[in-house]
Amino acid sequence: MDKTREKKIFYASLFLSGTPLEKKFFRAFFEPVNLENRLLEYAEEFNKLDTGLRIRMVSGGFQLVTESSLVEELRPHFGEKSDALGRASLETAAIIAYKQPVTRLEIDEIRGVNSSGTVKYLLDRNLVKVAGRKDVPGKPLLYVTTKHFLEYFGMNDLSEMPTFREWQELKQGGG
Amino acid sequence: MDKTREKKIFYASLFLSGTPLEKKFFRAFFEPVNLENRLLEYAEEFNKLDTGLRIRMVSGGFQLVTESSLVEELRPHFGEKSDALGRASLETAAIIAYKQPVTRLEIDEIRGVNSSGTVKYLLDRNLVKVAGRKDVPGKPLLYVTTKHFLEYFGMNDLSEMPTFREWQELKQGGG
Amino acid sequence: MSSELLDVSLENFEGPLDLLIHLIYKNELNIYDIPIAIITESFIAAVKRMEQLDIEVASDFINMASYLVYLKSRMLLPRDTFFEEELDPEEEKYLFTQKLVEYSFYKDVSAVLKKREEESSKFLMRADTVFIAKEQADTEDPFLLADSFFDLTTKERKTKMVVEKNIVDFKEVVARLKSLVIRKCRMFWSDIVKSCRSRKEVAVSLLAVLDLLKNKVADASQSENFGEIVIEKTEEKDG
């Protein structure tokens, strides 16, 4: 396949998907040698067209998104309908993110309240998922965060989560 | 708003939207004077970029689609390819398109066979819809074509279908 | 002609009108002036062929066959043998022709639609709207997670370690409540309690309120036993 065609298929795929596509998706039908470099090149080329659309790298893949400078105008028409996470959900998500894999009981202990509702809500929103069972009596389910979680919080991977030290520094700097 | 920004928002909106966007959608936040011309200009400009994505005019609006030449590579991954319509469905759809609003009995008479199955199928495929009842004994349902009908057949509006006169001239000229 | 009919099976035709059109073209007849006798013969032959092939012939086809026979006889019989209420045979034929022409039109339009369907299906699109995720508006960033998590975990540690001084700064609480009461003029004790993160903080807040009363920054009143306690800014009577 020539590069022009490959490039077009790359852009078209990102458009049709609407969600991030991993490199391995393209490996299935593009020449795999040096593929990542080519994809990065295509992405850069696309972004230079300055169409209001951008290809960004996210959670190990590529995603076609709108330029963030246009969000203000677009949000009234295309803003996510679901609310921002409430405090309970955010707390639960944070515990799962930092402690994963973690059981519901462990979450409950940290929060001091029952979290079954919020865990279910996070499962529904595809921010967390079940990843097996813990090898203790009762074999409770273990929860981990999803790819969408990374996307939602604008991270490439979990190593980008602020450490305790970073958080403290920020707190002191801000206060 | 300057034209560059307007153009970007136009492209970004088409990217985000899952359905064609009509001119009136943009009238709400763009300068309405001469808007259609500007949008057509933007669309043309975008198509010249030759990215594998195209803006097409369909069902009275603008829609971002992938280039038809890429369909073979893309379809296995993204084509939730709906079944092509059978002859009975196409005939029934054609009759509804020309005769709307029309009752099932009227369709049956033209086709010479019972069309209840195909009408139901077209309803399921969202190609036709019910638009009230005819004011005759029995108050039969009236059927009309949907916006999706236009999109499905790649038409901007129903006037793109051949007229009976055109067809007759062609027939008699050809015969 | 019967050999031409080998391809005739009911599934190939949408109905009797479809079969008629097929026969008209096959026999190179003029649709606008159909020789009824010929078409009737062909039609009946086709239906018989279907029966021979053991295909169940739908009643629509049988009805059409009998209608054609009727029409043919009407065309042959002398004019004055008709009943008054019946149509003139030429008019009857005209209506039949109209019906066929109309059907033929829709049949051709179906072919046009088929082509358009094929063309249009090559343009792929995304049927779901992409909604702008929250993070693009910077409403949800990882620090929000850090805040939630470390707030929880550090709070936990504090209550376990019980280093009273570190938990709630008395002076800070007094200052906060003082500025609140000055700004809002009036507040409820229950609201203050709700804003506290621990029982220690409630206790300190109570002391702080008492301090405000002592320093005449605020007055407190309770209309009934166990009722709501209202804390109000002291009115400045004499400076």
XYZ file of C-alpha atoms in Angstrom:
589
model
C 0.000 0.000 0.000
C 1.412 3.398 -0.875
C 1.874 5.986 1.832
C -0.835 8.334 0.601
C -3.417 5.609 0.805
C -2.136 4.409 4.164
C -2.327 7.950 5.501
C -5.891 8.388 4.299
C -6.931 5.130 5.895
C -5.265 6.227 9.117
C -7.254 9.472 9.188
C -10.475 7.792 8.067
C -10.137 5.124 10.766
C -9.627 7.693 13.489
C -12.694 9.576 12.280
C -14.881 6.477 12.154
C -13.714 5.213 15.503
C -14.250 8.427 17.442
C -12.353 6.792 20.291
C -8.594 6.158 20.517
C -7.144 3.479 18.245
C -4.060 1.642 19.358
C -1.035 1.193 17.164
C -1.727 -2.531 17.042
C -5.027 -1.816 15.314
C -3.088 -0.435 12.347
C -0.459 -3.124 12.499
C -3.129 -5.559 11.312
C -3.420 -3.967 7.887
C -0.417 -1.666 7.470
C 3.195 -2.693 6.937
C 4.380 -3.094 10.547
C 8.016 -2.126 10.015
C 8.594 1.384 11.282
C 4.854 1.834 11.596
C 4.845 4.025 14.673
C 7.122 6.577 13.052
C 4.910 6.744 10.018
C 1.790 7.181 12.114
C 3.419 9.957 14.112
C 4.427 11.613 10.872
C 0.867 11.371 9.508
C -0.520 12.770 12.736
C 1.858 15.700 12.624
C 1.027 16.349 9.000
C -2.683 16.292 9.785
C -2.288 18.698 12.658
C -0.427 21.107 10.398
C -3.535 21.366 8.206
C -5.041 23.288 11.106
C -8.619 22.241 10.425
C -9.932 22.526 13.969
C -9.386 18.778 14.294
C -6.277 17.323 15.878
C -4.792 13.891 16.212
C -3.476 13.398 19.720
C -1.592 10.609 21.422
C -3.558 9.119 24.242
C -3.363 5.965 26.341
C -1.058 4.201 23.933
C -2.940 5.152 20.801
C -4.137 7.905 18.536
C -7.384 9.817 18.752
C -8.992 12.398 16.518
C -10.333 15.211 18.672
C -11.430 18.802 18.248
C -9.017 21.578 19.009
C -9.365 22.549 22.643
C -9.579 26.246 21.725
C -12.973 25.560 20.108
C -14.486 23.893 23.136
C -16.351 26.970 24.276
C -18.369 27.202 21.062
C -18.820 23.450 20.684
C -19.747 22.571 24.226
C -23.296 23.910 24.117
C -24.004 21.541 21.230
C -21.754 18.601 21.905
C -20.957 18.807 25.609
C -21.054 15.535 27.473
C -24.530 15.084 28.851
C -23.494 13.149 31.917
C -22.529 15.211 34.922
C -19.032 15.571 36.195
C -18.308 12.936 38.771
C -19.813 13.689 42.149
C -17.724 13.686 45.299
C -18.535 10.105 46.216
C -17.705 8.824 42.731
C -14.530 10.842 42.562
C -13.386 9.513 45.948
C -14.106 5.958 44.914
C -12.423 6.401 41.555
C -9.392 7.922 43.255
C -9.091 5.004 45.691
C -9.355 2.479 42.867
C -6.793 4.413 40.840
C -4.225 4.540 43.632
C -4.885 1.176 45.267
C -5.685 -1.024 42.274
C -6.426 -3.858 42.207
C -8.708 -3.284 45.157
C -11.833 -4.893 46.605
C -15.020 -3.070 47.489
C -14.467 -3.749 51.158
C -11.077 -2.076 51.012
C -12.681 0.941 49.350
C -15.384 1.004 52.008
C -12.758 0.966 54.731
C -10.923 3.948 53.355
C -14.078 5.953 52.683
C -15.779 4.869 55.903
C -19.022 4.285 54.038
C -20.511 1.641 51.791
C -19.411 2.225 48.206
C -21.383 -0.383 46.315
C -23.545 2.233 44.598
C -20.669 4.381 43.463
C -18.629 1.387 42.277
C -21.593 0.319 40.182
C -21.903 3.833 38.790
C -18.211 3.864 37.853
C -18.594 0.466 36.187
C -21.536 1.832 34.194
C -19.517 4.833 33.102
C -16.715 2.505 32.079
C -14.222 4.244 34.354
C -13.420 1.076 36.313
C -13.719 -2.612 35.574
C -13.493 -5.957 37.308
C -10.138 -7.688 37.008
C -10.490 -11.048 38.690
C -11.015 -11.989 42.322
C -8.835 -11.625 45.379
C -7.523 -14.882 46.809
C -9.025 -14.440 50.278
C -12.113 -15.991 51.873
C -15.221 -14.953 49.944
C -13.147 -14.338 46.799
C -14.203 -10.706 46.485
C -14.015 -8.973 43.090
C -11.028 -6.801 42.366
C -11.465 -3.447 40.670
C -9.039 -1.601 38.423
C -9.315 1.532 36.289
C -9.993 1.358 32.542
C -8.459 2.934 29.463
C -11.395 5.291 29.399
C -10.437 6.365 32.909
C -7.082 7.546 31.585
C -8.777 9.344 28.736
C -11.310 10.928 31.050
C -8.628 12.361 33.279
C -6.370 13.269 30.374
C -3.563 10.874 31.202
C -1.432 8.639 29.027
C -0.852 6.101 31.742
C -1.252 5.648 35.466
C 2.297 6.788 36.182
C 1.010 10.301 35.521
C -1.081 10.199 38.695
C 0.264 12.766 41.146
C 2.320 11.271 43.971
C 1.676 12.130 47.577
C 4.715 14.405 47.532
C 3.556 16.232 44.410
C 0.129 16.672 45.893
C 1.569 18.075 49.112
C 3.767 20.500 47.231
C 0.818 21.703 45.206
C -1.301 22.125 48.329
C 1.350 24.169 50.051
C 2.076 26.192 46.966
C -1.589 26.975 46.470
C -2.465 27.685 50.095
C -16.032 35.584 14.555
C -13.348 35.506 11.888
C -13.628 33.102 8.976
C -10.766 30.848 10.010
C -12.373 30.211 13.357
C -15.801 29.751 11.814
C -14.382 27.231 9.366
C -12.699 25.266 12.125
C -15.902 25.134 14.142
C -17.732 23.957 11.012
C -15.290 21.085 10.522
C -15.164 20.247 14.223
C -18.963 20.148 14.456
C -19.207 17.829 11.474
C -16.592 15.590 13.042
C -18.415 15.401 16.361
C -21.930 14.982 15.003
C -23.228 11.524 14.243
C -25.862 12.899 11.867
C -25.773 15.416 9.008
C -25.929 18.988 10.264
C -28.251 21.426 8.557
C -27.479 24.996 7.726
C -29.842 26.119 10.470
C -27.650 24.382 13.042
C -24.839 26.771 12.129
C -27.106 29.782 11.800
C -27.439 29.746 15.570
C -23.827 30.656 16.145
C -22.459 31.925 12.831
C -23.248 35.190 11.047
C -26.340 34.200 9.026
C -25.803 36.528 6.047
C -24.496 34.536 3.110
C -23.896 31.579 5.398
C -24.709 28.846 2.904
C -22.132 30.098 0.439
C -19.463 30.200 3.092
C -20.282 26.683 4.265
C -20.135 25.366 0.697
C -16.803 27.111 0.283
C -15.460 25.550 3.494
C -16.671 22.128 2.412
C -14.977 22.449 -0.948
C -11.785 23.614 0.695
C -11.840 20.663 3.058
C -12.380 18.172 0.255
C -9.398 19.621 -1.587
C -7.177 18.659 1.356
C -7.721 15.089 0.206
C -7.373 13.529 3.638
C -9.531 10.481 3.030
C -12.376 12.374 4.670
C -14.992 14.245 2.670
C -17.800 16.618 3.458
C -20.883 15.664 1.482
C -24.243 17.354 1.113
C -26.970 14.977 2.154
C -30.565 15.182 3.409
C -30.380 18.951 3.382
C -27.258 19.095 5.514
C -23.533 18.587 5.631
C -21.975 15.315 6.675
C -18.408 14.176 7.180
C -17.828 10.767 5.576
C -14.889 8.703 4.448
C -13.891 8.618 0.796
C -15.703 5.875 -1.106
C -12.412 4.602 -2.548
C -11.337 3.501 0.944
C -14.416 1.422 1.641
C -12.785 -1.928 1.038
C -10.101 -1.426 3.667
C -12.366 0.298 6.154
C -15.484 -1.803 5.951
C -14.101 -4.891 7.707
C -13.278 -2.733 10.722
C -16.012 -0.134 10.794
C -18.755 -1.261 8.458
C -21.657 -2.279 10.577
C -22.859 -3.061 7.104
C -26.607 -3.171 7.165
C -28.198 -5.513 4.663
C -28.950 -4.024 1.297
C -32.666 -3.629 0.711
C -34.464 -6.326 -1.250
C -36.582 -5.534 -4.297
C -39.857 -5.563 -2.382
C -38.465 -3.058 0.115
C -37.050 -0.836 -2.606
C -40.361 -0.826 -4.479
C -42.310 -0.023 -1.357
C -39.828 2.700 -0.386
C -40.097 4.208 -3.873
C -43.891 4.269 -3.737
C -43.878 5.893 -0.299
C -41.348 8.473 -1.503
C -43.538 9.574 -4.429
C -46.973 9.147 -2.940
C -46.418 10.320 0.615
C -48.378 10.532 2.776
C -49.762 7.182 1.692
C -51.664 4.326 3.306
C -50.661 0.679 3.175
C -53.721 -0.152 1.099
C -52.707 2.384 -1.525
C -49.237 0.836 -1.650
C -50.766 -2.640 -1.973
C -52.866 -1.478 -4.900
C -49.907 -0.125 -6.813
C -47.753 -3.164 -6.125
C -50.542 -5.683 -6.601
C -49.447 -7.541 -3.479
C -49.721 -7.170 0.265
C -46.955 -4.894 1.592
C -47.465 -5.107 5.333
C -44.217 -7.032 5.890
C -42.089 -4.688 3.834
C -43.645 -1.566 5.357
C -42.850 -2.923 8.795
C -39.305 -3.682 7.686
C -38.868 -0.134 6.354
C -40.199 1.227 9.641
C -37.657 -0.890 11.496
C -34.879 0.415 9.294
C -36.040 3.970 9.994
C -36.473 4.659 6.294
C -40.163 5.479 6.634
C -42.326 6.604 9.514
C -45.960 7.013 10.421
C -47.332 10.521 9.988
C -50.869 10.458 11.298
C -53.978 8.793 9.937
C -56.003 9.325 6.793
C -59.443 10.781 7.344
C -61.359 7.946 5.706
C -63.313 5.051 7.251
C -61.000 2.870 9.290
C -58.569 5.760 9.788
C -55.608 3.957 8.211
C -52.052 5.023 9.089
C -50.218 7.299 6.693
C -46.575 6.670 5.845
C -43.890 9.153 4.821
C -40.149 8.861 4.233
C -37.675 9.935 6.925
C -34.573 12.121 6.875
C -32.599 8.926 7.176
C -34.141 7.808 3.876
C -32.345 10.691 2.164
C -29.113 9.966 3.978
C -29.345 6.261 3.204
C -29.739 6.861 -0.505
C -27.256 9.741 -0.501
C -29.781 12.351 -1.584
C -30.027 15.939 -0.602
C -33.790 15.993 -1.111
C -36.498 13.990 -2.838
C -36.396 16.184 -5.931
C -33.272 14.251 -6.913
C -35.460 11.263 -7.735
C -36.496 10.958 -11.401
C -39.908 12.425 -12.194
C -42.581 10.348 -13.863
C -42.461 12.628 -16.922
C -38.683 12.254 -17.269
C -39.053 8.536 -16.999
C -41.843 8.423 -19.612
C -39.849 10.480 -22.062
C -36.876 8.233 -21.567
C -39.008 5.117 -22.043
C -40.744 6.315 -25.140
C -37.578 7.816 -26.559
C -35.677 4.629 -25.852
C -38.421 2.290 -27.054
C -41.712 -19.490 -25.675
C -42.106 -22.025 -22.936
C -38.329 -22.438 -22.776
C -38.047 -18.750 -21.955
C -40.211 -19.405 -18.970
C -37.793 -21.763 -17.312
C -36.489 -18.880 -15.241
C -39.972 -18.189 -14.033
C -40.250 -18.925 -10.410
C -42.416 -17.080 -8.017
C -39.451 -15.839 -6.027
C -38.188 -13.930 -9.035
C -41.271 -11.772 -9.117
C -42.589 -9.340 -6.603
C -46.132 -10.065 -7.727
C -48.401 -10.500 -10.739
C -47.689 -6.979 -12.016
C -43.999 -7.704 -11.960
C -44.538 -10.893 -13.940
C -46.694 -8.991 -16.443
C -43.985 -6.378 -17.009
C -41.475 -9.173 -17.465
C -43.693 -10.800 -20.097
C -44.318 -7.505 -21.877
C -40.589 -6.915 -22.277
C -39.833 -10.502 -23.087
C -42.414 -10.492 -25.889
C -41.392 -7.010 -26.971
C -44.876 -5.648 -26.524
C -45.752 -1.983 -26.237
C -46.742 -1.331 -22.679
C -48.992 1.549 -23.807
C -50.972 -0.690 -26.143
C -50.892 -4.209 -24.821
C -52.527 -6.918 -26.920
C -54.644 -8.340 -24.127
C -55.140 -11.717 -25.769
C -51.407 -12.369 -26.119
C -50.492 -11.181 -22.667
C -53.285 -13.244 -21.132
C -52.002 -16.362 -22.826
C -48.424 -15.749 -21.738
C -49.473 -14.991 -18.200
C -51.546 -18.134 -17.857
C -48.743 -20.179 -19.380
C -46.321 -18.770 -16.848
C -48.616 -19.525 -13.953
C -49.132 -23.059 -15.246
C -45.383 -23.450 -15.524
C -45.043 -22.469 -11.903
C -47.608 -25.059 -10.929
C -45.719 -27.662 -12.942
C -42.579 -26.751 -11.068
C -44.564 -27.385 -7.923
C -44.311 -23.810 -6.804
C -47.187 -22.672 -4.698
C -48.852 -19.947 -6.715
C -50.085 -17.098 -4.613
C -53.692 -16.061 -4.919
C -52.551 -12.689 -6.310
C -51.404 -14.487 -9.466
C -54.590 -16.499 -9.793
C -56.655 -13.354 -9.359
C -54.661 -11.595 -12.032
C -55.095 -14.548 -14.406
C -58.848 -14.505 -13.993
C -58.936 -10.744 -14.375
C -57.007 -11.021 -17.658
C -59.394 -13.672 -18.934
C -62.292 -11.411 -18.051
C -60.637 -8.447 -19.748
C -59.898 -10.498 -22.845
C -63.505 -11.616 -23.140
C -64.679 -8.044 -22.676
C -62.487 -6.952 -25.545
C -63.848 -9.696 -27.799
C -67.518 -9.437 -27.039
C -69.696 -6.983 -28.894
C -70.319 -3.748 -27.091
C -74.027 -4.055 -26.424
C -73.685 -7.251 -24.427
C -72.483 -5.317 -21.358
C -74.388 -4.337 -18.359
C -74.922 -0.654 -17.921
C -72.837 -0.268 -14.794
C -69.762 -1.821 -16.365
C -67.030 0.279 -17.835
C -66.432 0.617 -21.498
C -63.841 -2.090 -22.424
C -61.456 0.493 -23.877
C -61.648 2.441 -20.664
C -61.114 -0.750 -18.683
C -58.009 -1.483 -20.733
C -56.824 2.082 -20.316
C -57.026 1.791 -16.508
C -55.222 -1.526 -16.626
C -52.498 0.026 -18.775
C -52.181 2.945 -16.370
C -51.706 0.513 -13.526
C -49.006 -1.368 -15.390
C -47.216 1.794 -16.473
C -47.286 3.122 -12.941
C -45.925 -0.117 -11.556
C -43.287 -0.192 -14.253
C -42.216 3.302 -13.186
C -41.774 2.233 -9.562
C -39.937 -0.856 -10.660
C -37.433 1.301 -12.526
C -37.166 3.767 -9.662
C -36.345 0.810 -7.410
C -33.395 0.111 -9.658
C -32.319 3.754 -9.365
C -32.587 3.532 -5.584
C -30.632 0.295 -5.614
C -27.784 2.043 -7.412
C -27.901 4.993 -5.049
C -27.901 2.649 -2.084
C -24.786 0.981 -3.439
C -23.011 4.285 -4.034
C -24.010 5.793 -0.734
C -23.035 2.743 1.267
C -19.438 3.317 0.226
C -19.323 6.495 2.242
C -18.749 5.347 5.776
C -19.750 7.546 8.634
C -19.896 7.411 12.364
C -23.454 7.087 13.602
C -22.708 8.134 17.184
C -22.093 11.703 18.105
C -18.803 12.241 19.925
C -19.417 14.238 23.044
C -16.716 16.533 24.263
C -15.279 14.908 27.324
C -14.922 16.864 30.487
C -11.172 16.924 30.579
C -11.023 19.164 27.566
C -12.551 21.861 29.705
C -10.030 21.094 32.451
C -12.774 20.184 34.859
C -11.332 16.777 35.639
C -7.634 16.401 35.973
C -5.541 13.887 37.843
C -5.008 16.285 40.715
C -8.679 15.996 41.480
C -8.011 12.315 42.076
C -4.977 13.079 44.190
C -7.026 15.541 46.214
C -9.759 13.027 46.895
C -7.429 10.212 47.674
C -4.882 11.934 49.846
C -7.548 13.949 51.644
C -9.170 10.662 52.587
C -6.043 8.804 53.494
C -4.422 11.622 55.433
C -7.636 12.331 57.324
C -7.684 8.681 58.231
C -4.170 8.861 59.558
C -4.895 11.946 61.664
C -7.797 10.424 63.520
C -5.713 7.387 64.231
C -2.723 9.332 65.475
C -4.826 11.777 67.511
C -2.475 14.672 67.701
C -5.076 17.117 68.782
C -3.313 20.323 68.007
C -2.685 19.283 64.456
C -6.231 18.408 63.677
C -8.013 21.690 64.048
C -6.450 25.021 64.678
C -8.667 26.849 67.182
C -7.607 30.310 66.057
C -8.231 29.416 62.473
C -11.748 28.204 63.226
C -12.551 31.355 65.200
C -11.299 33.502 62.340
C -13.256 31.528 59.778
C -16.522 31.609 61.716
C -16.057 35.281 62.533
C -15.660 36.236 58.900
C -18.598 34.015 58.007
C -20.933 35.572 60.545
C -19.893 39.075 59.524
C -20.465 38.305 55.869
C -23.684 36.346 56.221
C -25.065 38.173 59.311
C -26.791 34.992 60.413
C -26.118 31.280 60.306
C -27.328 28.042 61.812
C -25.373 25.876 64.163
C -26.458 22.819 62.218
C -24.804 24.228 59.093
C -21.570 24.731 60.972
C -21.727 21.143 62.178
C -22.299 19.920 58.617
C -19.199 21.720 57.423
C -17.046 19.961 60.045
C -15.010 16.986 58.969
C -14.620 15.445 62.408
C -16.122 15.449 65.888
C -13.027 17.264 67.071
C -13.746 20.025 64.642
C -17.329 20.231 65.922
C -16.014 20.613 69.438
C -13.554 23.269 68.395
C -16.268 25.064 66.426
C -18.466 25.141 69.513
C -15.634 26.687 71.491
C -15.097 29.151 68.667
C -18.763 30.176 68.689
C -18.609 30.657 72.448
C -15.544 32.793 71.910
C -17.445 34.921 69.382
C -20.274 35.367 71.900
C -17.854 36.286 74.633
C -16.243 38.907 72.436
C -19.665 40.207 71.410
C -19.022 39.529 67.741
C -22.171 37.438 67.600
C -25.334 36.586 69.523
C -26.830 33.158 69.726
C -30.443 32.232 70.302
C -32.494 29.080 70.480
C -36.276 29.339 70.233
C -36.998 25.967 71.856
C -35.204 23.123 73.596
C -33.140 21.092 71.114
C -34.253 23.572 68.421
C -32.056 25.213 65.879
C -29.446 27.557 67.308
C -29.164 30.766 65.330
C -25.912 32.674 65.441
C -26.292 36.281 64.404
C -23.911 39.119 63.943
C -24.155 41.531 66.872
C -25.906 44.691 65.839
C -23.606 47.647 66.065
C -25.589 49.859 68.457
C -22.909 52.009 69.828
C -19.845 51.248 67.772
